[in-house]
Every structure is written in C-alpha cells, then in structure tokens.
Amino acid sequence: MTTAAAAFAAPPELAGRVVEPGHPRYRLLRSTYTRVGSPAAVVLARDARDAAAALAAAQDQGLALTVRSGGHAMSGRSTNDGGVVLDLSGMNGVEVLDRAAGLVRLGPGARWGAVAERLARDGLAISSGDHGNVAVGGLATGGGIGWLVRRYGLTVDNVRAAEVVLADGTQVRADERRHRDLFWAVRGAGAGVGVVTSVEIEAMPLRRIGVVEMAFEAKADGKALVRWAAAMAASPREVTTGAFLARDGSRAVLVVTAAVAADDPEAVRAALRPLLSGPRPLQAKARMAPYTALVSTAHEHRNAGQQRASSTSALLPEMTPEAARALMRAARVLPGAMVHLRWIGGAPNDVAADATAFAHRDAKVFASPLFPPPGTWDDLRRAWEPVWAHGPGSYVNFESTTGADAFDRSYPGATGARVKELWRRYDPGGVFRPLPI
C-alpha cells in the first residue's frame, strides 16, 4: 500500500528530472489548484520517453501514479500522497503545422494563455477553455467549454490526432484512421487511457472579438435567467456568453460576459441585438479586443491548493422557468457560492452523442457552482439535486468528487459502458483510473 513515507527510486534515464521532498522546488510542484499533495516524487517529463520511464518505474515500485498537465481540475486528482506525479508542464510546445488548414500541434503542458498568444501571431485561435492558466492536456481530453464554443464547438471536437503513452509504455498515434477506439476515448475520457503527450488541433482564423460585459438584477423567480437563455437562443452562433450569479448587497446579480467571434464592429453590434433588446442592464461596457484579452497569459499563477471549494455541474437541455428557479434557489442557499453559467447551444449540438466520449450533445446550458469552505460537498449536493432534476449530466473537469456517481453523470448510458470497456482494455491494471468503474 502506498503511504506518504514511500520513496521513489528514479531510473538512470530520469536523472535530474525528479523532485523529491526537501528539494527547493518541491513545495512549488507538490500541489494542484484545489489540493495540497505530498507525493514521494514529481517527475518533470521532457518527452514521451520520460513519461514511459516514469510510468514503468512507478509500476515496478508499486507506487500510485497521477498525471498532471496543469493541475487546474476541480478534483485535484493530479497530485497524490506518497506516489509519483508525472508533471507534463515542460512539454509545452506550440507549433503551427499548416497555417492554411489551421492545424496546430500542442504539448499537454502548454497553458492556453500562451497558446492564444502564440497563435495570435498567425491570426488563429482555438476553441479552448476560458482561463489562460489551464493547460492543454486536461482540457483537450475532457471537453473544453470556452469563449468560442457556440461557433467552433468543444475543444475535443477540434482534436484531429493525439500521441499517447499507454499503461504498458507503448507509444501510439490515435486518429480517425489509427487506433480509432483510443481516439474516441481521448476526446472526453482521455484521463483513463494513457498519457497524452501531444495533440493536433484545428484552429480557426480569428484576430479580434467583440467583448461586452453586462450586469442584470436576478430575482428569485428566475426570469432573468430565462430572458438570458431566450436571447442566446435567438443570437447567432458567433455569440458565446459566460455568466455568473453573485450577490450585490441584498440582491442577486447576473453578470454576463459576451464574446463575439467577429472582428467587424458592425457585425458585433448586429450579433448582440437579441442580448441588448431586453431590460436595461444595471451596467454595461463594450470593446473590440484580441482573443488573448479573454484567454490571457496574465491568468497564470502557481497552484498551491488555494482553491479549496467544492464544485459540480449540470448540463441542461433548456433553461425552463423551473430550472431557472432551481438555479436561483441553489445560489441562495449556498452561502458564498458562485454559480457559473454558459450557453453552449450551437456547434456542440451538431455532433452525434456517440461521436466522442463527451456525450452531452443535447445540452444548451452548462451550470456549475463553486462552494467555498466551510461548506462541504454534502451541503453542495443537497442544494444542487433540484438542478440535476432538469439536467443530470455533468462535465468531468468541474467535478470535485471522484466517486462512481461522478462517473455516471459524466459518462451516461451507452457512453459510460464504452468508456469502461476502453479504460479496461487500454489500462487493465487501473494505473490511470481517474474514476471508479
């Protein structure tokens, strides 16, 4: 059994790449965004050979192994106590393979802010997450709901190939022609099949976007949420909005940020008409900006277990009045919580539910609460269950817990059965197993 007192005997090929307790860099590398870990060793991989060597050594020594690209997932599962953390942050290349086709190769440790900054030089952007400190590996294998999602789809929808180190150390390339089952799993359930050491993704031509920030009063009746959803349903796909429910003294406020994937101000104004035709916002400001204004290198920070909040999510097929009221109740009964919302109706819905391991293709609304201490997961679950009644699916990257129920919500029905089969096939010993099956 692995304990915190375990030691890691580094093989010769990893000399100089291993950070253990007592090393000056250990305290900077031990943790994730949400969890303080105490691993026996952190291996700083440079390439797929380092990853394979660390994987083999950990298995030979009976030590748990966790893989970390950025360490930003809410579960904190990319560190451990007493095992080996395979840190991919040094594998952070960003290479434009074909500018005309928009084909880009990314290392799993590249931060999305750095990716956006590099691609901006070629007038390209990738539909990624919404925070520049998140790394490619976890997002591009879990889903990817960001500022371009309505127009260009999830990040996984734009992955064209992946290089993977399997549990037995084999290095393979997975795409639509080779290792197709593996390629299917990588796009949404990649954490359970191997170490993804690079991905090839299709980027889109985009230099500037329109950005509008608005705030609306949000009453308990949920009508503000219903109006927001109706406006988004009437908006062209170039418009993606992120929103959150917050408190402003005694009242609740819906704060909305709209990103418009167009670089012409007139086109931006036309696209925003449905959003701006409703009640007058409490405040509003607009600007044209580069995509890097929303996915920025300024977001980068050290992960030191600073975000101890609990999180879960729901994927709703519609924002019905009943669902809106359930969301408002959850926000009200969870003290200090922030409920994030994203309208994702658009390109993600064009993809068949069985095309990738991200199955929630009927979802129009993504909702996720962030509930800080002293609140607990049990408190969050009780408050959020009425929301799940309107959309029981979850996005795996926003789940704090790693139990069987998190698996079932993230990978429902036939998708879950296929994910389980492929995780067992490619990782029969459960080396990577992020969720119980």
Tab-separated table of C-alpha atoms in Angstrom:
chain	number	residue	atom	x	y	z
A	1	MET	CA	0.000	0.000	0.000
A	2	THR	CA	1.333	3.444	-0.923
A	3	THR	CA	2.000	5.757	2.033
A	4	ALA	CA	3.388	9.236	2.446
A	5	ALA	CA	6.642	7.702	3.672
A	6	ALA	CA	7.270	5.889	0.375
A	7	ALA	CA	10.380	6.705	-1.638
A	8	PHE	CA	10.876	6.670	-5.383
A	9	ALA	CA	13.967	5.052	-6.854
A	10	ALA	CA	14.493	7.051	-10.037
A	11	PRO	CA	15.833	5.086	-13.015
A	12	PRO	CA	19.019	6.421	-14.661
A	13	GLU	CA	17.156	7.834	-17.674
A	14	LEU	CA	15.294	10.226	-15.355
A	15	ALA	CA	18.403	11.609	-13.687
A	16	GLY	CA	17.976	15.296	-12.983
A	17	ARG	CA	14.250	15.144	-13.731
A	18	VAL	CA	12.975	14.074	-10.292
A	19	VAL	CA	11.953	16.442	-7.491
A	20	GLU	CA	11.532	14.877	-4.046
A	21	PRO	CA	10.653	16.215	-0.568
A	22	GLY	CA	13.420	18.513	0.619
A	23	HIS	CA	14.232	19.772	-2.870
A	24	PRO	CA	13.871	23.583	-3.173
A	25	ARG	CA	11.265	23.181	-5.939
A	26	TYR	CA	9.165	20.569	-4.158
A	27	ARG	CA	6.773	22.995	-2.460
A	28	LEU	CA	6.101	24.630	-5.850
A	29	LEU	CA	5.300	21.298	-7.515
A	30	ARG	CA	3.529	19.215	-4.897
A	31	SER	CA	0.029	20.673	-5.234
A	32	THR	CA	-2.771	21.408	-7.659
A	33	TYR	CA	-5.148	24.355	-7.769
A	34	THR	CA	-7.513	22.662	-5.323
A	35	ARG	CA	-5.380	20.256	-3.281
A	36	VAL	CA	-2.112	20.220	-1.345
A	37	GLY	CA	-0.356	16.923	-2.087
A	38	SER	CA	2.588	15.068	-0.562
A	39	PRO	CA	3.915	12.883	-3.384
A	40	ALA	CA	7.081	10.847	-2.948
A	41	ALA	CA	8.373	12.360	-6.181
A	42	VAL	CA	7.457	14.682	-9.025
A	43	VAL	CA	8.907	13.676	-12.388
A	44	LEU	CA	9.401	16.600	-14.769
A	45	ALA	CA	8.964	14.890	-18.125
A	46	ARG	CA	10.571	16.360	-21.241
A	47	ASP	CA	9.089	13.958	-23.759
A	48	ALA	CA	7.201	10.701	-24.262
A	49	ARG	CA	10.280	8.640	-23.333
A	50	ASP	CA	10.451	10.330	-19.930
A	51	ALA	CA	6.750	9.690	-19.452
A	52	ALA	CA	7.167	5.993	-20.301
A	53	ALA	CA	10.166	5.675	-17.964
A	54	ALA	CA	8.323	7.273	-15.058
A	55	LEU	CA	5.282	5.132	-15.706
A	56	ALA	CA	7.320	1.916	-15.730
A	57	ALA	CA	9.298	2.841	-12.612
A	58	ALA	CA	6.184	3.737	-10.626
A	59	GLN	CA	4.510	0.464	-11.544
A	60	ASP	CA	7.621	-1.584	-10.787
A	61	GLN	CA	7.840	0.010	-7.331
A	62	GLY	CA	4.129	-0.307	-6.558
A	63	LEU	CA	3.630	3.445	-6.320
A	64	ALA	CA	0.488	5.255	-7.374
A	65	LEU	CA	0.950	7.493	-10.392
A	66	THR	CA	-1.015	10.588	-11.297
A	67	VAL	CA	-0.579	12.675	-14.426
A	68	ARG	CA	-0.585	16.475	-14.348
A	69	SER	CA	-0.620	18.826	-17.286
A	70	GLY	CA	-1.685	21.999	-15.479
A	71	GLY	CA	-3.286	20.879	-12.245
A	72	HIS	CA	-6.357	23.078	-12.609
A	73	ALA	CA	-9.121	20.422	-12.492
A	74	MET	CA	-11.506	20.780	-9.574
A	75	SER	CA	-10.997	17.196	-8.344
A	76	GLY	CA	-7.334	17.787	-7.502
A	77	ARG	CA	-6.605	14.274	-8.720
A	78	SER	CA	-3.372	15.271	-10.477
A	79	THR	CA	-1.419	15.071	-7.251
A	80	ASN	CA	-1.304	12.392	-4.568
A	81	ASP	CA	0.177	11.410	-1.228
A	82	GLY	CA	3.138	9.034	-1.348
A	83	GLY	CA	3.047	8.275	-5.053
A	84	VAL	CA	4.567	9.699	-8.217
A	85	VAL	CA	3.290	12.780	-10.016
A	86	LEU	CA	4.130	12.788	-13.709
A	87	ASP	CA	4.350	16.505	-14.435
A	88	LEU	CA	3.992	17.423	-18.123
A	89	SER	CA	4.405	21.187	-17.722
A	90	GLY	CA	7.734	21.131	-19.569
A	91	MET	CA	6.088	19.550	-22.612
A	92	ASN	CA	4.600	22.881	-23.628
A	93	GLY	CA	5.335	23.290	-27.317
A	94	VAL	CA	3.020	25.234	-29.634
A	95	GLU	CA	3.695	24.519	-33.305
A	96	VAL	CA	1.707	25.635	-36.333
A	97	LEU	CA	1.868	22.663	-38.710
A	98	ASP	CA	-0.264	24.084	-41.522
A	99	ARG	CA	-1.310	27.731	-41.356
A	100	ALA	CA	-3.785	27.462	-44.253
A	101	ALA	CA	-5.525	24.449	-42.729
A	102	GLY	CA	-5.201	25.814	-39.205
A	103	LEU	CA	-3.542	22.618	-37.978
A	104	VAL	CA	-1.600	23.091	-34.748
A	105	ARG	CA	0.377	20.686	-32.549
A	106	LEU	CA	0.285	21.370	-28.816
A	107	GLY	CA	2.129	19.844	-25.896
A	108	PRO	CA	-0.047	18.852	-22.927
A	109	GLY	CA	1.736	21.263	-20.590
A	110	ALA	CA	1.155	24.374	-22.714
A	111	ARG	CA	-1.084	26.893	-20.959
A	112	TRP	CA	-3.991	28.153	-23.005
A	113	GLY	CA	-2.945	31.760	-22.490
A	114	ALA	CA	0.427	31.015	-24.060
A	115	VAL	CA	-1.278	29.066	-26.856
A	116	ALA	CA	-3.576	32.003	-27.633
A	117	GLU	CA	-0.664	34.444	-27.599
A	118	ARG	CA	1.439	32.328	-29.973
A	119	LEU	CA	-1.423	31.633	-32.400
A	120	ALA	CA	-2.419	35.291	-32.476
A	121	ARG	CA	0.747	35.972	-34.479
A	122	ASP	CA	-0.770	33.853	-37.254
A	123	GLY	CA	-4.294	35.215	-36.831
A	124	LEU	CA	-5.528	31.916	-35.381
A	125	ALA	CA	-7.451	30.881	-32.285
A	126	ILE	CA	-8.586	27.590	-30.772
A	127	SER	CA	-11.890	26.909	-29.067
A	128	SER	CA	-10.418	26.261	-25.631
A	129	GLY	CA	-11.429	26.959	-22.053
A	130	ASP	CA	-11.914	30.381	-20.549
A	131	HIS	CA	-8.827	30.685	-18.328
A	132	GLY	CA	-5.275	31.148	-19.535
A	133	ASN	CA	-3.687	29.161	-16.680
A	134	VAL	CA	-5.415	25.918	-17.642
A	135	ALA	CA	-3.147	23.548	-19.567
A	136	VAL	CA	-3.887	21.778	-22.816
A	137	GLY	CA	-3.729	18.175	-21.590
A	138	GLY	CA	-6.648	18.049	-19.180
A	139	LEU	CA	-8.928	20.293	-21.204
A	140	ALA	CA	-8.293	18.704	-24.607
A	141	THR	CA	-9.036	15.240	-23.204
A	142	GLY	CA	-12.015	16.195	-21.005
A	143	GLY	CA	-14.188	18.513	-23.091
A	144	GLY	CA	-13.352	22.193	-23.407
A	145	ILE	CA	-16.177	24.717	-22.939
A	146	GLY	CA	-14.854	28.166	-23.740
A	147	TRP	CA	-15.445	31.538	-25.356
A	148	LEU	CA	-15.812	30.183	-28.906
A	149	VAL	CA	-17.831	27.070	-28.129
A	150	ARG	CA	-21.065	28.042	-29.895
A	151	ARG	CA	-19.302	28.832	-33.155
A	152	TYR	CA	-16.487	26.275	-33.179
A	153	GLY	CA	-17.536	23.566	-30.748
A	154	LEU	CA	-15.798	21.954	-27.802
A	155	THR	CA	-12.039	21.641	-27.742
A	156	VAL	CA	-12.361	17.863	-28.158
A	157	ASP	CA	-14.427	18.412	-31.309
A	158	ASN	CA	-11.421	20.043	-32.957
A	159	VAL	CA	-8.786	17.463	-31.955
A	160	ARG	CA	-7.543	15.682	-35.066
A	161	ALA	CA	-4.903	13.368	-33.563
A	162	ALA	CA	-3.199	12.521	-30.273
A	163	GLU	CA	0.089	10.902	-29.298
A	164	VAL	CA	-0.433	8.619	-26.296
A	165	VAL	CA	1.790	6.578	-23.984
A	166	LEU	CA	-0.252	3.572	-22.862
A	167	ALA	CA	-0.027	1.844	-19.482
A	168	ASP	CA	2.464	-0.726	-20.826
A	169	GLY	CA	4.755	2.034	-22.135
A	170	THR	CA	3.725	1.657	-25.774
A	171	GLN	CA	3.668	4.948	-27.695
A	172	VAL	CA	0.898	5.235	-30.282
A	173	ARG	CA	-0.727	7.811	-32.522
A	174	ALA	CA	-4.521	7.848	-32.440
A	175	ASP	CA	-6.710	9.489	-35.063
A	176	GLU	CA	-9.687	8.675	-37.289
A	177	ARG	CA	-7.666	6.019	-39.157
A	178	ARG	CA	-5.415	4.501	-36.497
A	179	HIS	CA	-6.463	3.324	-33.035
A	180	ARG	CA	-9.926	4.717	-33.577
A	181	ASP	CA	-11.313	3.426	-30.274
A	182	LEU	CA	-8.485	5.106	-28.423
A	183	PHE	CA	-9.076	8.316	-30.352
A	184	TRP	CA	-12.754	8.179	-29.398
A	185	ALA	CA	-11.872	7.844	-25.698
A	186	VAL	CA	-9.194	10.535	-25.746
A	187	ARG	CA	-11.855	13.082	-26.715
A	188	GLY	CA	-13.703	13.324	-23.423
A	189	ALA	CA	-12.374	10.443	-21.300
A	190	GLY	CA	-8.677	10.633	-22.064
A	191	ALA	CA	-7.533	10.625	-18.436
A	192	GLY	CA	-8.300	6.918	-18.185
A	193	VAL	CA	-6.474	5.527	-21.221
A	194	GLY	CA	-2.905	6.829	-21.028
A	195	VAL	CA	-0.582	9.800	-21.011
A	196	VAL	CA	-1.408	12.160	-23.879
A	197	THR	CA	1.930	13.665	-24.901
A	198	SER	CA	0.697	15.856	-27.762
A	199	VAL	CA	-2.488	16.735	-29.601
A	200	GLU	CA	-3.086	18.070	-33.068
A	201	ILE	CA	-5.969	20.546	-33.116
A	202	GLU	CA	-7.683	22.545	-35.811
A	203	ALA	CA	-7.514	26.282	-35.125
A	204	MET	CA	-9.743	28.931	-36.677
A	205	PRO	CA	-8.845	32.241	-38.336
A	206	LEU	CA	-9.684	34.917	-35.778
A	207	ARG	CA	-7.863	38.091	-34.821
A	208	ARG	CA	-10.299	40.192	-32.814
A	209	ILE	CA	-13.502	39.589	-30.927
A	210	GLY	CA	-16.227	41.800	-29.550
A	211	VAL	CA	-16.448	41.741	-25.757
A	212	VAL	CA	-19.462	43.068	-23.865
A	213	GLU	CA	-19.836	42.942	-20.082
A	214	MET	CA	-23.277	43.480	-18.541
A	215	ALA	CA	-24.974	43.064	-15.181
A	216	PHE	CA	-28.677	42.457	-14.571
A	217	GLU	CA	-30.733	42.132	-11.419
A	218	ALA	CA	-31.697	38.477	-10.885
A	219	LYS	CA	-34.776	37.825	-8.752
A	220	ALA	CA	-35.782	34.536	-7.168
A	221	ASP	CA	-38.386	33.934	-9.871
A	222	GLY	CA	-35.586	33.102	-12.334
A	223	LYS	CA	-36.955	35.362	-15.072
A	224	ALA	CA	-33.550	36.984	-15.637
A	225	LEU	CA	-32.073	33.572	-16.439
A	226	VAL	CA	-34.947	32.708	-18.763
A	227	ARG	CA	-34.531	36.045	-20.600
A	228	TRP	CA	-30.772	35.463	-20.922
A	229	ALA	CA	-31.360	31.988	-22.342
A	230	ALA	CA	-34.032	33.203	-24.776
A	231	ALA	CA	-31.730	35.958	-26.014
A	232	MET	CA	-28.929	33.452	-26.528
A	233	ALA	CA	-31.219	31.069	-28.401
A	234	ALA	CA	-32.032	33.973	-30.748
A	235	SER	CA	-28.398	35.031	-31.127
A	236	PRO	CA	-26.112	33.881	-33.936
A	237	ARG	CA	-23.513	31.299	-33.065
A	238	GLU	CA	-20.772	33.887	-33.161
A	239	VAL	CA	-22.024	34.969	-29.719
A	240	THR	CA	-20.987	32.936	-26.674
A	241	THR	CA	-21.753	34.137	-23.171
A	242	GLY	CA	-20.367	33.238	-19.805
A	243	ALA	CA	-22.303	34.417	-16.763
A	244	PHE	CA	-22.354	34.044	-13.021
A	245	LEU	CA	-24.763	34.706	-10.209
A	246	ALA	CA	-23.362	36.902	-7.464
A	247	ARG	CA	-24.598	38.955	-4.542
A	248	ASP	CA	-24.708	42.749	-4.599
A	249	GLY	CA	-25.758	43.626	-1.097
A	250	SER	CA	-29.260	42.256	-0.596
A	251	ARG	CA	-29.914	41.458	-4.245
A	252	ALA	CA	-28.654	38.819	-6.659
A	253	VAL	CA	-26.978	39.928	-9.864
A	254	LEU	CA	-26.442	38.073	-13.125
A	255	VAL	CA	-23.103	39.209	-14.542
A	256	VAL	CA	-22.781	38.368	-18.257
A	257	THR	CA	-19.722	38.492	-20.495
A	258	ALA	CA	-20.414	38.072	-24.205
A	259	ALA	CA	-17.677	37.168	-26.661
A	260	VAL	CA	-18.498	37.674	-30.333
A	261	ALA	CA	-16.312	35.783	-32.808
A	262	ALA	CA	-16.182	38.596	-35.377
A	263	ASP	CA	-13.658	41.361	-35.937
A	264	ASP	CA	-16.008	43.887	-37.571
A	265	PRO	CA	-17.696	46.248	-35.065
A	266	GLU	CA	-20.877	46.445	-37.138
A	267	ALA	CA	-21.148	42.655	-37.258
A	268	VAL	CA	-20.600	42.550	-33.498
A	269	ARG	CA	-23.371	45.074	-32.872
A	270	ALA	CA	-25.779	43.146	-35.105
A	271	ALA	CA	-24.957	39.865	-33.386
A	272	LEU	CA	-25.612	41.361	-29.944
A	273	ARG	CA	-29.094	42.731	-30.712
A	274	PRO	CA	-31.019	39.894	-29.025
A	275	LEU	CA	-28.980	40.279	-25.839
A	276	LEU	CA	-29.357	44.043	-25.750
A	277	SER	CA	-33.051	44.206	-26.622
A	278	GLY	CA	-34.310	43.176	-23.176
A	279	PRO	CA	-34.334	45.001	-19.843
A	280	ARG	CA	-31.774	47.723	-19.398
A	281	PRO	CA	-28.660	46.346	-17.671
A	282	LEU	CA	-27.505	47.734	-14.339
A	283	GLN	CA	-24.191	48.405	-16.057
A	284	ALA	CA	-22.593	47.624	-19.412
A	285	LYS	CA	-19.346	48.172	-21.286
A	286	ALA	CA	-18.149	47.005	-24.687
A	287	ARG	CA	-14.915	46.850	-26.615
A	288	MET	CA	-13.158	45.189	-29.508
A	289	ALA	CA	-10.219	43.136	-28.289
A	290	PRO	CA	-7.829	40.377	-29.309
A	291	TYR	CA	-8.852	36.878	-28.245
A	292	THR	CA	-5.932	36.982	-25.804
A	293	ALA	CA	-7.873	39.544	-23.749
A	294	LEU	CA	-10.125	36.714	-22.543
A	295	VAL	CA	-7.628	33.823	-22.580
A	296	SER	CA	-4.549	35.552	-21.265
A	297	THR	CA	-1.047	34.804	-20.036
A	298	ALA	CA	-1.891	37.221	-17.198
A	299	HIS	CA	-4.044	34.425	-15.739
A	300	GLU	CA	-1.013	32.272	-14.963
A	301	HIS	CA	-0.392	31.570	-11.303
A	302	ARG	CA	1.224	28.986	-9.075
A	303	ASN	CA	-1.048	26.146	-7.973
A	304	ALA	CA	-0.752	25.764	-4.207
A	305	GLY	CA	-4.063	24.215	-3.189
A	306	GLN	CA	-5.524	27.690	-2.819
A	307	GLN	CA	-8.987	26.878	-4.206
A	308	ARG	CA	-10.481	24.551	-1.581
A	309	ALA	CA	-14.045	24.945	-2.836
A	310	SER	CA	-16.371	22.122	-3.786
A	311	SER	CA	-17.735	22.003	-7.321
A	312	THR	CA	-20.082	20.043	-9.529
A	313	SER	CA	-22.084	20.857	-12.649
A	314	ALA	CA	-25.215	20.270	-14.666
A	315	LEU	CA	-25.842	20.215	-18.409
A	316	LEU	CA	-29.379	21.340	-19.148
A	317	PRO	CA	-31.199	20.785	-22.456
A	318	GLU	CA	-33.180	24.013	-21.893
A	319	MET	CA	-33.469	26.864	-19.416
A	320	THR	CA	-37.056	26.273	-18.377
A	321	PRO	CA	-38.692	28.502	-15.751
A	322	GLU	CA	-38.487	25.580	-13.332
A	323	ALA	CA	-34.767	25.064	-13.992
A	324	ALA	CA	-34.150	28.800	-13.593
A	325	ARG	CA	-35.889	28.852	-10.220
A	326	ALA	CA	-33.891	25.796	-9.100
A	327	LEU	CA	-30.656	27.563	-10.016
A	328	MET	CA	-31.709	30.702	-8.145
A	329	ARG	CA	-32.612	28.641	-5.068
A	330	ALA	CA	-29.247	26.854	-5.163
A	331	ALA	CA	-27.423	30.165	-5.392
A	332	ARG	CA	-29.436	31.494	-2.449
A	333	VAL	CA	-28.982	28.536	-0.067
A	334	LEU	CA	-25.235	28.060	-0.697
A	335	PRO	CA	-23.585	30.876	1.286
A	336	GLY	CA	-20.610	32.375	-0.522
A	337	ALA	CA	-21.155	30.248	-3.617
A	338	MET	CA	-20.709	31.477	-7.174
A	339	VAL	CA	-22.863	29.777	-9.805
A	340	HIS	CA	-21.309	29.883	-13.269
A	341	LEU	CA	-23.463	29.597	-16.387
A	342	ARG	CA	-22.610	29.140	-20.026
A	343	TRP	CA	-24.964	28.969	-23.026
A	344	ILE	CA	-23.466	26.244	-25.222
A	345	GLY	CA	-26.297	25.681	-27.676
A	346	GLY	CA	-24.782	25.686	-31.144
A	347	ALA	CA	-21.880	23.785	-32.657
A	348	PRO	CA	-21.621	21.210	-29.820
A	349	ASN	CA	-25.185	20.129	-30.620
A	350	ASP	CA	-24.232	19.327	-34.226
A	351	VAL	CA	-22.041	16.418	-33.096
A	352	ALA	CA	-23.628	13.000	-32.583
A	353	ALA	CA	-23.819	11.845	-28.961
A	354	ASP	CA	-21.714	8.763	-29.747
A	355	ALA	CA	-19.041	10.551	-31.803
A	356	THR	CA	-16.800	11.254	-28.817
A	357	ALA	CA	-16.700	10.359	-25.129
A	358	PHE	CA	-18.349	13.706	-24.345
A	359	ALA	CA	-21.952	12.563	-24.674
A	360	HIS	CA	-23.977	15.608	-23.597
A	361	ARG	CA	-24.868	16.783	-27.089
A	362	ASP	CA	-28.390	17.932	-26.285
A	363	ALA	CA	-27.152	20.424	-23.696
A	364	LYS	CA	-27.835	24.121	-24.179
A	365	VAL	CA	-26.835	25.339	-20.701
A	366	PHE	CA	-23.791	24.477	-18.630
A	367	ALA	CA	-24.109	25.393	-14.947
A	368	SER	CA	-21.527	24.915	-12.211
A	369	PRO	CA	-21.470	26.067	-8.569
A	370	LEU	CA	-18.237	26.875	-6.735
A	371	PHE	CA	-18.881	26.472	-2.995
A	372	PRO	CA	-16.122	27.576	-0.630
A	373	PRO	CA	-15.369	26.268	2.881
A	374	PRO	CA	-16.692	25.833	5.449
A	375	GLY	CA	-19.350	24.491	3.120
A	376	THR	CA	-18.981	20.790	2.294
A	377	TRP	CA	-19.623	18.563	-0.691
A	378	ASP	CA	-22.661	17.102	1.076
A	379	ASP	CA	-24.093	20.600	1.528
A	380	LEU	CA	-23.484	21.308	-2.149
A	381	ARG	CA	-25.052	18.071	-3.289
A	382	ARG	CA	-28.248	18.664	-1.297
A	383	ALA	CA	-28.618	22.156	-2.738
A	384	TRP	CA	-27.800	21.088	-6.303
A	385	GLU	CA	-30.019	17.988	-6.579
A	386	PRO	CA	-33.058	20.060	-7.697
A	387	VAL	CA	-30.909	21.393	-10.560
A	388	TRP	CA	-29.923	17.866	-11.595
A	389	ALA	CA	-33.640	17.113	-11.887
A	390	HIS	CA	-33.574	19.341	-15.003
A	391	GLY	CA	-30.256	18.085	-16.407
A	392	PRO	CA	-28.454	15.224	-14.612
A	393	GLY	CA	-25.336	15.236	-16.782
A	394	SER	CA	-22.017	16.643	-15.562
A	395	TYR	CA	-18.791	17.871	-17.139
A	396	VAL	CA	-15.991	15.769	-15.661
A	397	ASN	CA	-13.467	18.614	-15.378
A	398	PHE	CA	-15.739	20.519	-12.982
A	399	GLU	CA	-16.369	17.632	-10.593
A	400	SER	CA	-14.766	17.792	-7.144
A	401	THR	CA	-15.607	14.224	-6.259
A	402	THR	CA	-14.154	11.136	-7.878
A	403	GLY	CA	-16.829	8.605	-6.978
A	404	ALA	CA	-18.948	6.297	-9.092
A	405	ASP	CA	-21.793	8.822	-9.184
A	406	ALA	CA	-19.456	11.375	-10.794
A	407	PHE	CA	-18.637	8.788	-13.470
A	408	ASP	CA	-22.297	8.066	-14.144
A	409	ARG	CA	-23.174	11.749	-14.504
A	410	SER	CA	-20.161	12.473	-16.701
A	411	TYR	CA	-20.465	9.360	-18.886
A	412	PRO	CA	-24.125	8.313	-19.020
A	413	GLY	CA	-25.668	5.238	-20.601
A	414	ALA	CA	-24.000	3.711	-23.649
A	415	THR	CA	-21.148	6.220	-23.470
A	416	GLY	CA	-20.338	5.112	-19.934
A	417	ALA	CA	-20.390	1.446	-20.936
A	418	ARG	CA	-17.967	2.134	-23.789
A	419	VAL	CA	-15.686	4.272	-21.621
A	420	LYS	CA	-15.485	1.483	-19.031
A	421	GLU	CA	-14.660	-1.097	-21.694
A	422	LEU	CA	-11.912	1.043	-23.214
A	423	TRP	CA	-10.398	2.056	-19.882
A	424	ARG	CA	-10.139	-1.641	-19.005
A	425	ARG	CA	-8.739	-2.515	-22.420
A	426	TYR	CA	-6.042	0.155	-22.559
A	427	ASP	CA	-5.289	0.219	-18.821
A	428	PRO	CA	-6.175	-3.213	-17.399
A	429	GLY	CA	-4.277	-2.552	-14.167
A	430	GLY	CA	-6.055	0.710	-13.438
A	431	VAL	CA	-2.839	2.758	-13.406
A	432	PHE	CA	-4.579	5.919	-14.618
A	433	ARG	CA	-8.163	5.242	-13.480
A	434	PRO	CA	-9.481	8.749	-12.607
A	435	LEU	CA	-12.938	7.490	-11.592
A	436	PRO	CA	-14.082	4.078	-10.306
A	437	ILE	CA	-15.650	1.742	-12.858
